[in-house]
XYZ file of C-alpha atoms in Angstrom:
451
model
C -121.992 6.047 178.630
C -121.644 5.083 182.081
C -119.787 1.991 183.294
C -119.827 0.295 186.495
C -117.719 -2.918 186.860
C -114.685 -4.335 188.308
C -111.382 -2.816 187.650
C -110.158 -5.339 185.348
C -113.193 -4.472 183.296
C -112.887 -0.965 183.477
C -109.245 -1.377 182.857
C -110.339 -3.032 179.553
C -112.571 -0.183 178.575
C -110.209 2.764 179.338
C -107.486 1.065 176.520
C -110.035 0.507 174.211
C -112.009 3.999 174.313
C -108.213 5.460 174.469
C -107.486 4.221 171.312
C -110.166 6.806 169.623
C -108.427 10.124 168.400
C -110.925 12.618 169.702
C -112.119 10.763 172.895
C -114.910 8.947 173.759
C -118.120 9.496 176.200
C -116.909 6.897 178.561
C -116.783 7.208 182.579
C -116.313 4.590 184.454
C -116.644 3.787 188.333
C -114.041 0.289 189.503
C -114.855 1.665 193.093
C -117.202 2.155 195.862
C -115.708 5.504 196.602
C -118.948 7.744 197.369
C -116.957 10.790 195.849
C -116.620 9.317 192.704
C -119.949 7.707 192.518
C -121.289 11.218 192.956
C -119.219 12.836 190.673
C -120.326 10.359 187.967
C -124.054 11.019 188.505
C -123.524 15.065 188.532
C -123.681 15.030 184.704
C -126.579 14.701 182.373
C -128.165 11.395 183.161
C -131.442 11.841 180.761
C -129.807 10.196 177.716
C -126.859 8.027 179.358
C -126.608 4.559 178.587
C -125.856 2.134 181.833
C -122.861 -0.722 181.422
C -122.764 -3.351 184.062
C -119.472 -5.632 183.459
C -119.308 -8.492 186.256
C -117.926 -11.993 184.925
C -119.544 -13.406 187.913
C -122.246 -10.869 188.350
C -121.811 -11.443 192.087
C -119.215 -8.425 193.133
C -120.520 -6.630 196.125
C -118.856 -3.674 195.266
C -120.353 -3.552 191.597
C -123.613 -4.399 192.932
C -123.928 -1.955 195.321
C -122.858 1.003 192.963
C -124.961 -0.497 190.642
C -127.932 0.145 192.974
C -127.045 3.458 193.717
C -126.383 4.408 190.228
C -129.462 2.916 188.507
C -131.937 4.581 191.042
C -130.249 7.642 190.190
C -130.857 7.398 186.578
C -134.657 5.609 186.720
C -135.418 8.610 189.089
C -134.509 11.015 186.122
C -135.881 9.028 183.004
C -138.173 6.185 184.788
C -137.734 2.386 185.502
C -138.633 1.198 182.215
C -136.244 3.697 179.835
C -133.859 2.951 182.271
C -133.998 -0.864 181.605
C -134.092 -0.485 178.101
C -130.847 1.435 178.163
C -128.659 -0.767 180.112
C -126.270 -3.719 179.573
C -125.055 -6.481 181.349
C -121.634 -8.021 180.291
C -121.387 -11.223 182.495
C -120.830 -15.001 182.211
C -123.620 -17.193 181.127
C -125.639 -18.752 184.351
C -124.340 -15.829 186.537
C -126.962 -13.530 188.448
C -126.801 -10.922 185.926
C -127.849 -13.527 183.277
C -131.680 -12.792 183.156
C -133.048 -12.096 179.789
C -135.672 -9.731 179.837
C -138.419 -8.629 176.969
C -138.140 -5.636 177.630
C -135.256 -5.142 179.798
C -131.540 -4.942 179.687
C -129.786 -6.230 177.301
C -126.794 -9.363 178.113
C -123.864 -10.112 176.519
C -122.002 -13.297 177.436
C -118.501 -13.536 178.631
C -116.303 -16.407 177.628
C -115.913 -17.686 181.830
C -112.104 -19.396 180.713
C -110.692 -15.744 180.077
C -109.481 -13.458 182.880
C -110.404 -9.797 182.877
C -106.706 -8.580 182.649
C -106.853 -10.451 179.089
C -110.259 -9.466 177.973
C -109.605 -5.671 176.132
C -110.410 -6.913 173.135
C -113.470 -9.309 174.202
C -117.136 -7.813 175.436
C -115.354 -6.585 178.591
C -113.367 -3.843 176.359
C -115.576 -3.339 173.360
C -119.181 -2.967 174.623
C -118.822 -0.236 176.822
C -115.580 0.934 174.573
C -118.181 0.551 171.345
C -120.939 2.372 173.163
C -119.075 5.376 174.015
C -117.872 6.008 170.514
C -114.374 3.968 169.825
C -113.566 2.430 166.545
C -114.360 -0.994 166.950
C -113.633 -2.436 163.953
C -110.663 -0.691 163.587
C -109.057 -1.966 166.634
C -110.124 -5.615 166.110
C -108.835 -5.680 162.020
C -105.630 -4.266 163.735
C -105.506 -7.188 166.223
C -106.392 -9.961 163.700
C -103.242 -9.140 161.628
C -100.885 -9.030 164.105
C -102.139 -12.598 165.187
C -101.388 -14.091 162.205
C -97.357 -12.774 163.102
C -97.754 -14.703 166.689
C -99.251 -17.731 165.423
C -95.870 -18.515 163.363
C -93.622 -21.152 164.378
C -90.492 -18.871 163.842
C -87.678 -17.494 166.356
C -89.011 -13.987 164.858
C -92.057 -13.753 166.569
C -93.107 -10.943 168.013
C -94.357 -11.955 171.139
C -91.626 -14.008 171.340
C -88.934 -11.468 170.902
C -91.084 -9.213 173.740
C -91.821 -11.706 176.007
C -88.061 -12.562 175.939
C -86.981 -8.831 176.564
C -89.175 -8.826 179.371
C -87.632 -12.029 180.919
C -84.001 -10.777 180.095
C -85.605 -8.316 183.115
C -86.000 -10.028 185.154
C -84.816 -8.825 188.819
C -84.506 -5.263 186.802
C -87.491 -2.218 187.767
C -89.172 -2.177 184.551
C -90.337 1.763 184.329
C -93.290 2.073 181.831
C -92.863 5.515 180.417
C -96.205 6.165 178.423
C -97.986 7.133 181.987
C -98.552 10.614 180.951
C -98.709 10.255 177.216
C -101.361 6.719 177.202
C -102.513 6.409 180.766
C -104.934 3.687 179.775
C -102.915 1.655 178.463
C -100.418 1.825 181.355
C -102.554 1.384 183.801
C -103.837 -1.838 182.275
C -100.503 -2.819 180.978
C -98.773 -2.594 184.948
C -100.921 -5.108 186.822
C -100.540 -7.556 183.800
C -96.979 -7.709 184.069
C -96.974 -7.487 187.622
C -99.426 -10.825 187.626
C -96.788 -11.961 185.078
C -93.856 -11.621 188.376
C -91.856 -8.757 186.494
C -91.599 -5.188 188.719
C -93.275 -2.709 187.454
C -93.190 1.294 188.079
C -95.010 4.015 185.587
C -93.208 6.974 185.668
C -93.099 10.270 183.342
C -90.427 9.575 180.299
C -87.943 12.169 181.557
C -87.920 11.167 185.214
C -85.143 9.350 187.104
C -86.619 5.973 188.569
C -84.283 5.678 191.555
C -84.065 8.544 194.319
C -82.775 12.012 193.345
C -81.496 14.336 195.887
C -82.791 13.894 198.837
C -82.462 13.289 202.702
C -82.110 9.922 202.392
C -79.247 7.828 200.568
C -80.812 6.337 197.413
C -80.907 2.941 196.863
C -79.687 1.701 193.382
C -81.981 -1.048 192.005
C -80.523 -4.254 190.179
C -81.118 -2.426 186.821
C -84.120 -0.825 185.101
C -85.239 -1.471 181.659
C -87.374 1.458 180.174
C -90.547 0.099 178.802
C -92.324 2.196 175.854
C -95.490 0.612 175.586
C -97.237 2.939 172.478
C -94.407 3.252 170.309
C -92.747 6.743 171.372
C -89.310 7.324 173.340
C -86.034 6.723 172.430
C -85.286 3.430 169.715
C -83.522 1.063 172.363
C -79.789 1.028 171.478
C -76.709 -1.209 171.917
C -76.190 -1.879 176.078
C -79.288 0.206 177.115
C -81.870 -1.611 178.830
C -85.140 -0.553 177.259
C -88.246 -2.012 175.041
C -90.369 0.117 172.523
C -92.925 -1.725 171.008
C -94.227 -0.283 167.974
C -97.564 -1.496 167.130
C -101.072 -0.322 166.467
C -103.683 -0.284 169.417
C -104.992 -3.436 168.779
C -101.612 -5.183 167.842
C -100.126 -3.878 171.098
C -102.818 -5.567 173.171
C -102.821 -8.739 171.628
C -98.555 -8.648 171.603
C -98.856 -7.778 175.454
C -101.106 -10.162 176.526
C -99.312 -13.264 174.757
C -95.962 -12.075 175.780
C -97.336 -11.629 179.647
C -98.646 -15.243 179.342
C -95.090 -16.430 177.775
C -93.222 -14.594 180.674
C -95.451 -16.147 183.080
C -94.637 -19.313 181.814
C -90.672 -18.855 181.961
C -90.720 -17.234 185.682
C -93.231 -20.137 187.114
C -96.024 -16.854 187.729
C -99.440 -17.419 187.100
C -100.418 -13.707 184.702
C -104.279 -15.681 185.132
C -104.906 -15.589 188.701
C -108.131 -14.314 189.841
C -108.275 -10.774 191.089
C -107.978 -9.750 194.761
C -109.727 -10.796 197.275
C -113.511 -9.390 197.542
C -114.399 -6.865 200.521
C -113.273 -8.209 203.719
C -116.042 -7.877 206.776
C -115.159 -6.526 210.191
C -114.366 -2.634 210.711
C -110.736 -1.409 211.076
C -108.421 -2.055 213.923
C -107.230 0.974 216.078
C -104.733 3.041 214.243
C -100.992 3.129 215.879
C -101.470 6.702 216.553
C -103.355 9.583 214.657
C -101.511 12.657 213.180
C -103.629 15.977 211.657
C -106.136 14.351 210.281
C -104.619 11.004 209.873
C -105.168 7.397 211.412
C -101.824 6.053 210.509
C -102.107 2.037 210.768
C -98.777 -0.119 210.679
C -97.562 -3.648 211.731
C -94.830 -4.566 214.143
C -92.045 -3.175 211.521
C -93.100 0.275 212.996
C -90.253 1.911 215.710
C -92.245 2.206 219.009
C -92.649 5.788 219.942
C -93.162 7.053 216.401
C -95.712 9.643 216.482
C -95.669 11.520 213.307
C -96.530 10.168 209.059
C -92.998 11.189 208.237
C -91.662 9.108 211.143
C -93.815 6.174 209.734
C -92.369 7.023 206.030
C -88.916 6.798 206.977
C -89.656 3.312 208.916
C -91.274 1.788 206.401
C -88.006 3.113 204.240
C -85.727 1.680 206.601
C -88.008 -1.839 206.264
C -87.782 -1.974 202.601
C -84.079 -3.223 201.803
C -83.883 -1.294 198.686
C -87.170 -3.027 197.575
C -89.732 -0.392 195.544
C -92.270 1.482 197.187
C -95.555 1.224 195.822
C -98.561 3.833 196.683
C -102.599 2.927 196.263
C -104.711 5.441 196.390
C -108.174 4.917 197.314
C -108.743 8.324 196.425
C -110.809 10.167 193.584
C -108.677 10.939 190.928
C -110.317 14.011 190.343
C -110.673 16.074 193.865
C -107.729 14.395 194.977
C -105.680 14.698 192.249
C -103.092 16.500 193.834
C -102.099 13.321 195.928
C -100.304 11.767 192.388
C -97.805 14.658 192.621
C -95.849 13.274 195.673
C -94.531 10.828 194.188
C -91.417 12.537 193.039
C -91.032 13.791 196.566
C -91.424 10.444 197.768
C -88.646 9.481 195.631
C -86.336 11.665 197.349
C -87.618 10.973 200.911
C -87.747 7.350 201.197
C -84.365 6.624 198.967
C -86.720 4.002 196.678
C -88.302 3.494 193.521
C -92.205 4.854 193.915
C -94.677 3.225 191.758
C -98.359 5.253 192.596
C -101.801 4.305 191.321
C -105.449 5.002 192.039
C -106.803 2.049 193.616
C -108.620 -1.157 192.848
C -107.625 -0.803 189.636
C -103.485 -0.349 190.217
C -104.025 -3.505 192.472
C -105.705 -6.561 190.215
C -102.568 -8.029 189.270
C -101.683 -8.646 193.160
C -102.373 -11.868 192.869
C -100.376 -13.328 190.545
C -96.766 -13.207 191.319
C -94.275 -13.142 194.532
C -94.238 -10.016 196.017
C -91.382 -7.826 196.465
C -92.255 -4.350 197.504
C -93.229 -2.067 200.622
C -96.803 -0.875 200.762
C -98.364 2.413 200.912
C -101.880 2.585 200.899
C -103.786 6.104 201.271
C -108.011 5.709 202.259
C -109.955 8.751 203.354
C -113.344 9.026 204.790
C -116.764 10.248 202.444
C -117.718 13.559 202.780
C -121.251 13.397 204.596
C -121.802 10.099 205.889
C -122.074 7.033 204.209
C -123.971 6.855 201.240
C -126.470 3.549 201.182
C -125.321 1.150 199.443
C -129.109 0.294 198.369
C -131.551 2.738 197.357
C -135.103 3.168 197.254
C -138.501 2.208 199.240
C -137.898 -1.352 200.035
C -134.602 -2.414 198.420
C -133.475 -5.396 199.446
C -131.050 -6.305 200.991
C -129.900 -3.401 202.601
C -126.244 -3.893 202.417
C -123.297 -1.570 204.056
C -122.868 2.327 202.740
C -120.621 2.815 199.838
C -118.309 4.284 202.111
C -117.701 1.064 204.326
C -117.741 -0.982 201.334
C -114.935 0.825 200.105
C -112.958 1.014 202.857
C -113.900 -2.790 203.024
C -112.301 -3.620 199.610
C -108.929 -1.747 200.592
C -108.601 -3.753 203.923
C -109.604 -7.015 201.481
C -106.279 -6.116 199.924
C -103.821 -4.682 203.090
C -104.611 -7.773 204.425
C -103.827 -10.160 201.941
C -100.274 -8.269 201.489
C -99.954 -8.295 205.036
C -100.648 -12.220 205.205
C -97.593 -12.668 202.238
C -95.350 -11.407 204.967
C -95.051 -7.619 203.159
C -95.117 -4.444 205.428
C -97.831 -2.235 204.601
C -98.678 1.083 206.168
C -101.954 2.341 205.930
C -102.745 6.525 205.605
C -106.655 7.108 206.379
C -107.647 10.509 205.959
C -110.092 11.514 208.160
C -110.407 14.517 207.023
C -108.955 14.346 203.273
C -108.238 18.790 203.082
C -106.494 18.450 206.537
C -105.214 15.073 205.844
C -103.727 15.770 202.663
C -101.999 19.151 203.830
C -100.481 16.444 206.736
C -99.104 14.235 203.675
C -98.177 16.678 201.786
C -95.790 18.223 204.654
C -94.408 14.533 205.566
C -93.382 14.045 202.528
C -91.648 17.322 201.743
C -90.331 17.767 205.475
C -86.433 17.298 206.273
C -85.791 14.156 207.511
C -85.255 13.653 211.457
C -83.608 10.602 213.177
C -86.009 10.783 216.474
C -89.135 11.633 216.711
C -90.411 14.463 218.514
């Protein structure tokens, strides 16, 4: 089962095929990221089944991959299997709304709910359902724990949560289940980051402020451990943590109405639209370029500084204690061993370090006030950049994956950039040499001049 939509819909997906005990047969592409579009279409593509999920069925980036993607597959089984094997998931009247005898199949989309609160609508269950998840199982579990939030009583659950989450407030809430339910986090931190609370995923065990390191750390205004999936340590007297223990359909539902509630309380709006679609232009002229990285920065950055670790500790300095939070627009896969520098991070820049593989860590930008320092990390396709339409004729041509990637990540730098937050932007140009550069930033001792 192969899924191509936009990362609130993959988001959706990935909680509901996570709930399955023995996995499911899901991959999913949020991204126009040429690496991971190729990746996807290295497997056996004779019997896969083809998900499009667009409410608006008018994302460029979906779109595009969707071209790519689908002439990949008709080449291997034909234009007609092909057609009979894929789904749209969109709102009614939208692009992708063309009923076909034969042809795909559509589901409709209710258009009045987000995508950050559609897990247990088509978004989440088609694609979830095709790959193999439990269904039913996960909606009879959310149907009984709606009856609890429907009651008028000072006990309700999502109540009681959204009130812990409040009680936050100003705090670093660190969700803990990164490593055990990745899913699930990485839906769970943009909604509560649309909902204005601060939000870092980090292992259970791990320290959220710095650890030893060149640089003084900076004590937050208080963390509150979050355990999302019912595991860690029973919150005690004085300690500042929430377990929620619920079953995977409960815990969505409980989430998403105690998101809304907190919204409500701290004036946020947990139902604003996602980012901003792929901006046009090309990129501005890095500030300088170090082993295989364009390093881009605002007027925050010391002139003079030549080096990524230079441009680490200024955007350190620039933070006031604030967290530090790290995009990748990276493939999870080849470049997995980016998500390991975190913990160095930690220790080098004195701050809090929230990382995530981007679009998705990103869709609940828009939201809330932000309070953070930005860190995003792009690198260049290997071999040129794949079309973004494909075949004799297709129309309209449209810009390679690889711009349109690099497209949606400036869509997003700049919109932080316009809310007054500094962002500095890493572009591998070469991702091996690029990410032996990073890697050596982050892990080098700390200078106060550059050389």
């Amino acid at each position: 089962m192969l899924l191509v939509g936009t990362p609130d819909a993959v988001a959706a997906a990935r909680v509901v095929a996570g709930t399955a005990p023995d996995g499911t047969r899901l991959t999913a592409l949020d991204s126009a990221d040429p690496v991971q579009v190729a990746e996807a279409l290295s497997g056996e593509l004779a019997e896969t089944v083809l998900v499009v999920a667009d409410a608006a069925g008018t994302d460029p980036v979906v779109a595009a991959v969707t071209r790519v993607v689908a002439a990949a597959i008709a080449e291997e089984v034909g234009a007609q299997a092909l057609a009979a094997r894929t789904v749209y998931v969109t709102e009614p009247g939208s692009p992708l709304d063309v009923p076909a005898d034969p042809g795909p199949v559509v589901v409709s989309l209710d258009a009045d709910v987000p995508g950050r609160f559609g897990v247990l609508g088509p978004l989440g269950l088609v694609p979830a359902g095709l790959a193999g998840a439990d269904v039913p199982a996960v909606l009879g579990d959310a149907v009984a724990a709606e009856r609890a939030l429907a009651a008028d009583d000072p006990d309700n659950p999502a109540l009681l949560l959204a009130g812990a989450l409040v009680a936050g407030r100003g705090s670093l809430l660190a969700l803990r289940d990164v490593e055990r339910s990745p899913a699930l986090t990485g839906w769970l931190a943009p909604l509560l980051t649309a909902a204005g609370l601060t939000v870092v995923p980090v292992p259970p065990d791990e320290p959220v402020g710095a650890g030893p390191g060149p640089r003084e750390p900076t004590a937050p205004a208080g963390v509150v451990d979050v355990h999302a999936d019912g595991t860690g340590p029973r919150p005690g007297p004085g300690h500042g943590a929430v377990r929620l223990d619920a079953g995977p359909g409960a815990a969505v539902v409980l989430w998403q109405a105690a998101a809304a509630l907190a919204g409500r309380v701290l004036d946020t709006d947990p139902f604003a639209p996602a980012p901003p679609a792929p901006a046009d232009g090309t990129d501005p002229a890095p500030s300088f370029v170090d082993g295989g990285i364009a390093v881009h920065a605002g007027d925050w950055l010391p002139a003079g500084t030549r080096t990524v670790a230079g441009a680490l500790d200024a955007l350190a300095a620039v933070a006031d204690g604030a967290p530090a939070v790290v995009s990748a627009w990276l493939d999870p896969e080849s470049d997995a061993s980016v998500s390991v520098l975190r913990g160095p991070l930690v220790a080098r820049l004195g701050l809090p370090v929230a990382f995530g593989w981007a679009p998705a860590c990103r869709s609940g930008d828009t939201g809330a006030p932000d309070v953070a320092v930005h860190c995003h990390l792009t690198g260049d396709g290997p071999g040129g950049d794949l079309p973004g339409s494909v075949g004799a004729g297709a129309s309209p041509p449209g810009p390679g994956l690889d711009s349109l990637h690099a497209a949606q990540a400036r869509a997003v730098i700049d919109d932080q950039r316009r809310r007054g937050r500094p962002v500095l932007r890493l572009h591998l140009t070469d991702r091996l040499a690029g990410l032996v550069t990073l890697a050596r930033a982050v892990t080098s001792a700390q200078s106060s001049t550059e050389p």
